[in-house]
Amino acid sequence: MSPLAQSLPELGLIVRNARAQGGFRIDDAAQLAGVSSDLVSRLENGKPVTTDKLLKLLDTMGLALLVMPHAQASRALRAVPADAPHPTETPHDHRDE
């Protein structure tokens, strides 16, 4: 799966796959991130969520948001192996940091 998300449904699928690969149910991931289960479900189904909560959930799932010009993104994407594994970090809670 490509790490490039150009739409909310694509971003939701990336988050869903990372969560599932970590063995977490929606409510587990939500609790760890300090967001609602409804928010996780909405995001995974390609619906809009607030940026602050999106960033909390991405961090909890071991994911990062990288914003760059399209030309640079294309080059960066070519550097990522097609079979690159999803994050292997165990989701964690950064609320106390």
PDB file of N, CA and C in Angstrom, residues 16-73:
ATOM      1  N   ARG A  16      -6.447   2.842   9.100  1.00  0.00           N
ATOM      2  CA  ARG A  16      -7.101   1.565   9.422  1.00  0.00           C
ATOM      3  C   ARG A  16      -6.104   0.413   9.347  1.00  0.00           C
ATOM      4  N   ASN A  17      -5.289   0.388   8.303  1.00  0.00           N
ATOM      5  CA  ASN A  17      -4.317  -0.693   8.148  1.00  0.00           C
ATOM      6  C   ASN A  17      -3.279  -0.680   9.261  1.00  0.00           C
ATOM      7  N   ALA A  18      -2.815   0.510   9.642  1.00  0.00           N
ATOM      8  CA  ALA A  18      -1.836   0.614  10.730  1.00  0.00           C
ATOM      9  C   ALA A  18      -2.450   0.131  12.042  1.00  0.00           C
ATOM     10  N   ARG A  19      -3.689   0.530  12.291  1.00  0.00           N
ATOM     11  CA  ARG A  19      -4.363   0.104  13.522  1.00  0.00           C
ATOM     12  C   ARG A  19      -4.552  -1.404  13.546  1.00  0.00           C
ATOM     13  N   ALA A  20      -5.034  -1.943  12.441  1.00  0.00           N
ATOM     14  CA  ALA A  20      -5.278  -3.389  12.375  1.00  0.00           C
ATOM     15  C   ALA A  20      -3.973  -4.166  12.482  1.00  0.00           C
ATOM     16  N   GLN A  21      -2.939  -3.668  11.833  1.00  0.00           N
ATOM     17  CA  GLN A  21      -1.649  -4.356  11.901  1.00  0.00           C
ATOM     18  C   GLN A  21      -1.108  -4.370  13.328  1.00  0.00           C
ATOM     19  N   GLY A  22      -1.434  -3.315  14.079  1.00  0.00           N
ATOM     20  CA  GLY A  22      -1.020  -3.273  15.479  1.00  0.00           C
ATOM     21  C   GLY A  22      -1.892  -4.124  16.384  1.00  0.00           C
ATOM     22  N   GLY A  23      -2.967  -4.683  15.826  1.00  0.00           N
ATOM     23  CA  GLY A  23      -3.849  -5.548  16.598  1.00  0.00           C
ATOM     24  C   GLY A  23      -4.788  -4.786  17.518  1.00  0.00           C
ATOM     25  N   PHE A  24      -5.078  -3.543  17.184  1.00  0.00           N
ATOM     26  CA  PHE A  24      -5.923  -2.737  18.034  1.00  0.00           C
ATOM     27  C   PHE A  24      -7.319  -2.569  17.455  1.00  0.00           C
ATOM     28  N   ARG A  25      -8.302  -2.654  18.341  1.00  0.00           N
ATOM     29  CA  ARG A  25      -9.673  -2.355  17.955  1.00  0.00           C
ATOM     30  C   ARG A  25      -9.821  -0.835  17.920  1.00  0.00           C
ATOM     31  N   ILE A  26     -10.865  -0.370  17.276  1.00  0.00           N
ATOM     32  CA  ILE A  26     -11.094   1.071  17.185  1.00  0.00           C
ATOM     33  C   ILE A  26     -11.125   1.714  18.568  1.00  0.00           C
ATOM     34  N   ASP A  27     -11.838   1.103  19.495  1.00  0.00           N
ATOM     35  CA  ASP A  27     -11.949   1.723  20.815  1.00  0.00           C
ATOM     36  C   ASP A  27     -10.622   1.731  21.562  1.00  0.00           C
ATOM     37  N   ASP A  28      -9.778   0.716  21.348  1.00  0.00           N
ATOM     38  CA  ASP A  28      -8.450   0.695  21.973  1.00  0.00           C
ATOM     39  C   ASP A  28      -7.595   1.848  21.448  1.00  0.00           C
ATOM     40  N   ALA A  29      -7.565   2.000  20.127  1.00  0.00           N
ATOM     41  CA  ALA A  29      -6.774   3.064  19.507  1.00  0.00           C
ATOM     42  C   ALA A  29      -7.283   4.429  19.954  1.00  0.00           C
ATOM     43  N   ALA A  30      -8.590   4.581  20.010  1.00  0.00           N
ATOM     44  CA  ALA A  30      -9.178   5.852  20.428  1.00  0.00           C
ATOM     45  C   ALA A  30      -8.774   6.200  21.856  1.00  0.00           C
ATOM     46  N   GLN A  31      -8.864   5.230  22.732  1.00  0.00           N
ATOM     47  CA  GLN A  31      -8.517   5.474  24.135  1.00  0.00           C
ATOM     48  C   GLN A  31      -7.040   5.844  24.273  1.00  0.00           C
ATOM     49  N   LEU A  32      -6.167   5.138  23.580  1.00  0.00           N
ATOM     50  CA  LEU A  32      -4.738   5.445  23.640  1.00  0.00           C
ATOM     51  C   LEU A  32      -4.434   6.847  23.118  1.00  0.00           C
ATOM     52  N   ALA A  33      -5.159   7.271  22.090  1.00  0.00           N
ATOM     53  CA  ALA A  33      -4.917   8.582  21.480  1.00  0.00           C
ATOM     54  C   ALA A  33      -5.650   9.708  22.201  1.00  0.00           C
ATOM     55  N   GLY A  34      -6.576   9.356  23.075  1.00  0.00           N
ATOM     56  CA  GLY A  34      -7.344  10.385  23.765  1.00  0.00           C
ATOM     57  C   GLY A  34      -8.393  11.030  22.882  1.00  0.00           C
ATOM     58  N   VAL A  35      -8.936  10.241  21.954  1.00  0.00           N
ATOM     59  CA  VAL A  35      -9.998  10.720  21.065  1.00  0.00           C
ATOM     60  C   VAL A  35     -11.170   9.747  21.166  1.00  0.00           C
ATOM     61  N   SER A  36     -12.276  10.086  20.552  1.00  0.00           N
ATOM     62  CA  SER A  36     -13.447   9.208  20.615  1.00  0.00           C
ATOM     63  C   SER A  36     -13.353   8.085  19.577  1.00  0.00           C
ATOM     64  N   SER A  37     -14.034   6.998  19.870  1.00  0.00           N
ATOM     65  CA  SER A  37     -14.123   5.888  18.915  1.00  0.00           C
ATOM     66  C   SER A  37     -14.822   6.354  17.643  1.00  0.00           C
ATOM     67  N   ASP A  38     -15.791   7.251  17.793  1.00  0.00           N
ATOM     68  CA  ASP A  38     -16.501   7.793  16.640  1.00  0.00           C
ATOM     69  C   ASP A  38     -15.536   8.539  15.720  1.00  0.00           C
ATOM     70  N   LEU A  39     -14.599   9.292  16.292  1.00  0.00           N
ATOM     71  CA  LEU A  39     -13.626  10.017  15.481  1.00  0.00           C
ATOM     72  C   LEU A  39     -12.761   9.045  14.679  1.00  0.00           C
ATOM     73  N   VAL A  40     -12.289   7.980  15.319  1.00  0.00           N
ATOM     74  CA  VAL A  40     -11.464   6.989  14.618  1.00  0.00           C
ATOM     75  C   VAL A  40     -12.262   6.359  13.489  1.00  0.00           C
ATOM     76  N   SER A  41     -13.489   6.006  13.756  1.00  0.00           N
ATOM     77  CA  SER A  41     -14.347   5.410  12.737  1.00  0.00           C
ATOM     78  C   SER A  41     -14.580   6.376  11.575  1.00  0.00           C
ATOM     79  N   ARG A  42     -14.864   7.639  11.899  1.00  0.00           N
ATOM     80  CA  ARG A  42     -15.075   8.632  10.844  1.00  0.00           C
ATOM     81  C   ARG A  42     -13.834   8.783   9.974  1.00  0.00           C
ATOM     82  N   LEU A  43     -12.672   8.903  10.606  1.00  0.00           N
ATOM     83  CA  LEU A  43     -11.434   9.042   9.842  1.00  0.00           C
ATOM     84  C   LEU A  43     -11.203   7.826   8.952  1.00  0.00           C
ATOM     85  N   GLU A  44     -11.345   6.642   9.513  1.00  0.00           N
ATOM     86  CA  GLU A  44     -11.105   5.422   8.744  1.00  0.00           C
ATOM     87  C   GLU A  44     -12.081   5.264   7.583  1.00  0.00           C
ATOM     88  N   ASN A  45     -13.221   5.925   7.681  1.00  0.00           N
ATOM     89  CA  ASN A  45     -14.214   5.881   6.608  1.00  0.00           C
ATOM     90  C   ASN A  45     -14.148   7.097   5.699  1.00  0.00           C
ATOM     91  N   GLY A  46     -13.043   7.846   5.787  1.00  0.00           N
ATOM     92  CA  GLY A  46     -12.809   8.948   4.867  1.00  0.00           C
ATOM     93  C   GLY A  46     -13.570  10.216   5.164  1.00  0.00           C
ATOM     94  N   LYS A  47     -14.056  10.343   6.378  1.00  0.00           N
ATOM     95  CA  LYS A  47     -14.792  11.550   6.769  1.00  0.00           C
ATOM     96  C   LYS A  47     -13.842  12.538   7.431  1.00  0.00           C
ATOM     97  N   PRO A  48     -14.148  13.826   7.364  1.00  0.00           N
ATOM     98  CA  PRO A  48     -13.254  14.824   7.966  1.00  0.00           C
ATOM     99  C   PRO A  48     -13.240  14.765   9.488  1.00  0.00           C
ATOM    100  N   VAL A  49     -12.087  15.032  10.055  1.00  0.00           N
ATOM    101  CA  VAL A  49     -11.901  15.157  11.501  1.00  0.00           C
ATOM    102  C   VAL A  49     -11.029  16.383  11.733  1.00  0.00           C
ATOM    103  N   THR A  50     -10.979  16.862  12.955  1.00  0.00           N
ATOM    104  CA  THR A  50     -10.155  18.036  13.231  1.00  0.00           C
ATOM    105  C   THR A  50      -8.671  17.663  13.159  1.00  0.00           C
ATOM    106  N   THR A  51      -7.883  18.632  12.763  1.00  0.00           N
ATOM    107  CA  THR A  51      -6.455  18.387  12.560  1.00  0.00           C
ATOM    108  C   THR A  51      -5.757  17.996  13.852  1.00  0.00           C
ATOM    109  N   ASP A  52      -6.095  18.632  14.958  1.00  0.00           N
ATOM    110  CA  ASP A  52      -5.415  18.301  16.210  1.00  0.00           C
ATOM    111  C   ASP A  52      -5.662  16.846  16.605  1.00  0.00           C
ATOM    112  N   LYS A  53      -6.869  16.374  16.406  1.00  0.00           N
ATOM    113  CA  LYS A  53      -7.172  14.983  16.762  1.00  0.00           C
ATOM    114  C   LYS A  53      -6.593  14.008  15.740  1.00  0.00           C
ATOM    115  N   LEU A  54      -6.557  14.418  14.489  1.00  0.00           N
ATOM    116  CA  LEU A  54      -5.893  13.608  13.466  1.00  0.00           C
ATOM    117  C   LEU A  54      -4.432  13.397  13.845  1.00  0.00           C
ATOM    118  N   LEU A  55      -3.753  14.468  14.216  1.00  0.00           N
ATOM    119  CA  LEU A  55      -2.338  14.364  14.573  1.00  0.00           C
ATOM    120  C   LEU A  55      -2.128  13.500  15.809  1.00  0.00           C
ATOM    121  N   LYS A  56      -3.010  13.587  16.791  1.00  0.00           N
ATOM    122  CA  LYS A  56      -2.922  12.723  17.980  1.00  0.00           C
ATOM    123  C   LYS A  56      -3.020  11.253  17.584  1.00  0.00           C
ATOM    124  N   LEU A  57      -4.008  10.952  16.741  1.00  0.00           N
ATOM    125  CA  LEU A  57      -4.221   9.561  16.344  1.00  0.00           C
ATOM    126  C   LEU A  57      -3.058   9.039  15.497  1.00  0.00           C
ATOM    127  N   LEU A  58      -2.592   9.855  14.545  1.00  0.00           N
ATOM    128  CA  LEU A  58      -1.454   9.433  13.724  1.00  0.00           C
ATOM    129  C   LEU A  58      -0.252   9.120  14.601  1.00  0.00           C
ATOM    130  N   ASP A  59       0.040   9.997  15.555  1.00  0.00           N
ATOM    131  CA  ASP A  59       1.183   9.784  16.443  1.00  0.00           C
ATOM    132  C   ASP A  59       1.009   8.496  17.247  1.00  0.00           C
ATOM    133  N   THR A  60      -0.172   8.279  17.749  1.00  0.00           N
ATOM    134  CA  THR A  60      -0.443   7.069  18.535  1.00  0.00           C
ATOM    135  C   THR A  60      -0.255   5.802  17.701  1.00  0.00           C
ATOM    136  N   MET A  61      -0.608   5.879  16.418  1.00  0.00           N
ATOM    137  CA  MET A  61      -0.474   4.723  15.532  1.00  0.00           C
ATOM    138  C   MET A  61       0.939   4.594  14.950  1.00  0.00           C
ATOM    139  N   GLY A  62       1.862   5.473  15.372  1.00  0.00           N
ATOM    140  CA  GLY A  62       3.226   5.403  14.864  1.00  0.00           C
ATOM    141  C   GLY A  62       3.365   5.974  13.467  1.00  0.00           C
ATOM    142  N   LEU A  63       2.431   6.832  13.083  1.00  0.00           N
ATOM    143  CA  LEU A  63       2.437   7.448  11.756  1.00  0.00           C
ATOM    144  C   LEU A  63       2.794   8.923  11.868  1.00  0.00           C
ATOM    145  N   ALA A  64       3.232   9.502  10.767  1.00  0.00           N
ATOM    146  CA  ALA A  64       3.568  10.923  10.730  1.00  0.00           C
ATOM    147  C   ALA A  64       2.941  11.558   9.502  1.00  0.00           C
ATOM    148  N   LEU A  65       2.660  12.834   9.608  1.00  0.00           N
ATOM    149  CA  LEU A  65       2.132  13.599   8.487  1.00  0.00           C
ATOM    150  C   LEU A  65       3.276  14.445   7.947  1.00  0.00           C
ATOM    151  N   LEU A  66       3.559  14.297   6.672  1.00  0.00           N
ATOM    152  CA  LEU A  66       4.636  15.034   6.021  1.00  0.00           C
ATOM    153  C   LEU A  66       4.032  15.843   4.892  1.00  0.00           C
ATOM    154  N   VAL A  67       4.224  17.152   4.917  1.00  0.00           N
ATOM    155  CA  VAL A  67       3.665  18.028   3.888  1.00  0.00           C
ATOM    156  C   VAL A  67       4.824  18.602   3.086  1.00  0.00           C
ATOM    157  N   MET A  68       4.753  18.426   1.752  1.00  0.00           N
ATOM    158  CA  MET A  68       5.815  18.911   0.870  1.00  0.00           C
ATOM    159  C   MET A  68       5.248  19.144  -0.513  1.00  0.00           C
ATOM    160  N   PRO A  69       5.977  19.867  -1.350  1.00  0.00           N
ATOM    161  CA  PRO A  69       5.516  20.072  -2.726  1.00  0.00           C
ATOM    162  C   PRO A  69       5.353  18.734  -3.458  1.00  0.00           C
ATOM    163  N   HIS A  70       4.416  18.704  -4.394  1.00  0.00           N
ATOM    164  CA  HIS A  70       4.152  17.474  -5.158  1.00  0.00           C
ATOM    165  C   HIS A  70       5.420  16.883  -5.769  1.00  0.00           C
ATOM    166  N   ALA A  71       6.253  17.719  -6.366  1.00  0.00           N
ATOM    167  CA  ALA A  71       7.462  17.224  -7.032  1.00  0.00           C
ATOM    168  C   ALA A  71       8.364  16.498  -6.043  1.00  0.00           C
ATOM    169  N   GLN A  72       8.512  17.043  -4.862  1.00  0.00           N
ATOM    170  CA  GLN A  72       9.334  16.381  -3.857  1.00  0.00           C
ATOM    171  C   GLN A  72       8.663  15.110  -3.355  1.00  0.00           C
ATOM    172  N   ALA A  73       7.346  15.137  -3.223  1.00  0.00           N
ATOM    173  CA  ALA A  73       6.626  13.956  -2.761  1.00  0.00           C
ATOM    174  C   ALA A  73       6.787  12.810  -3.751  1.00  0.00           C
TER     175      ALA A  73
END
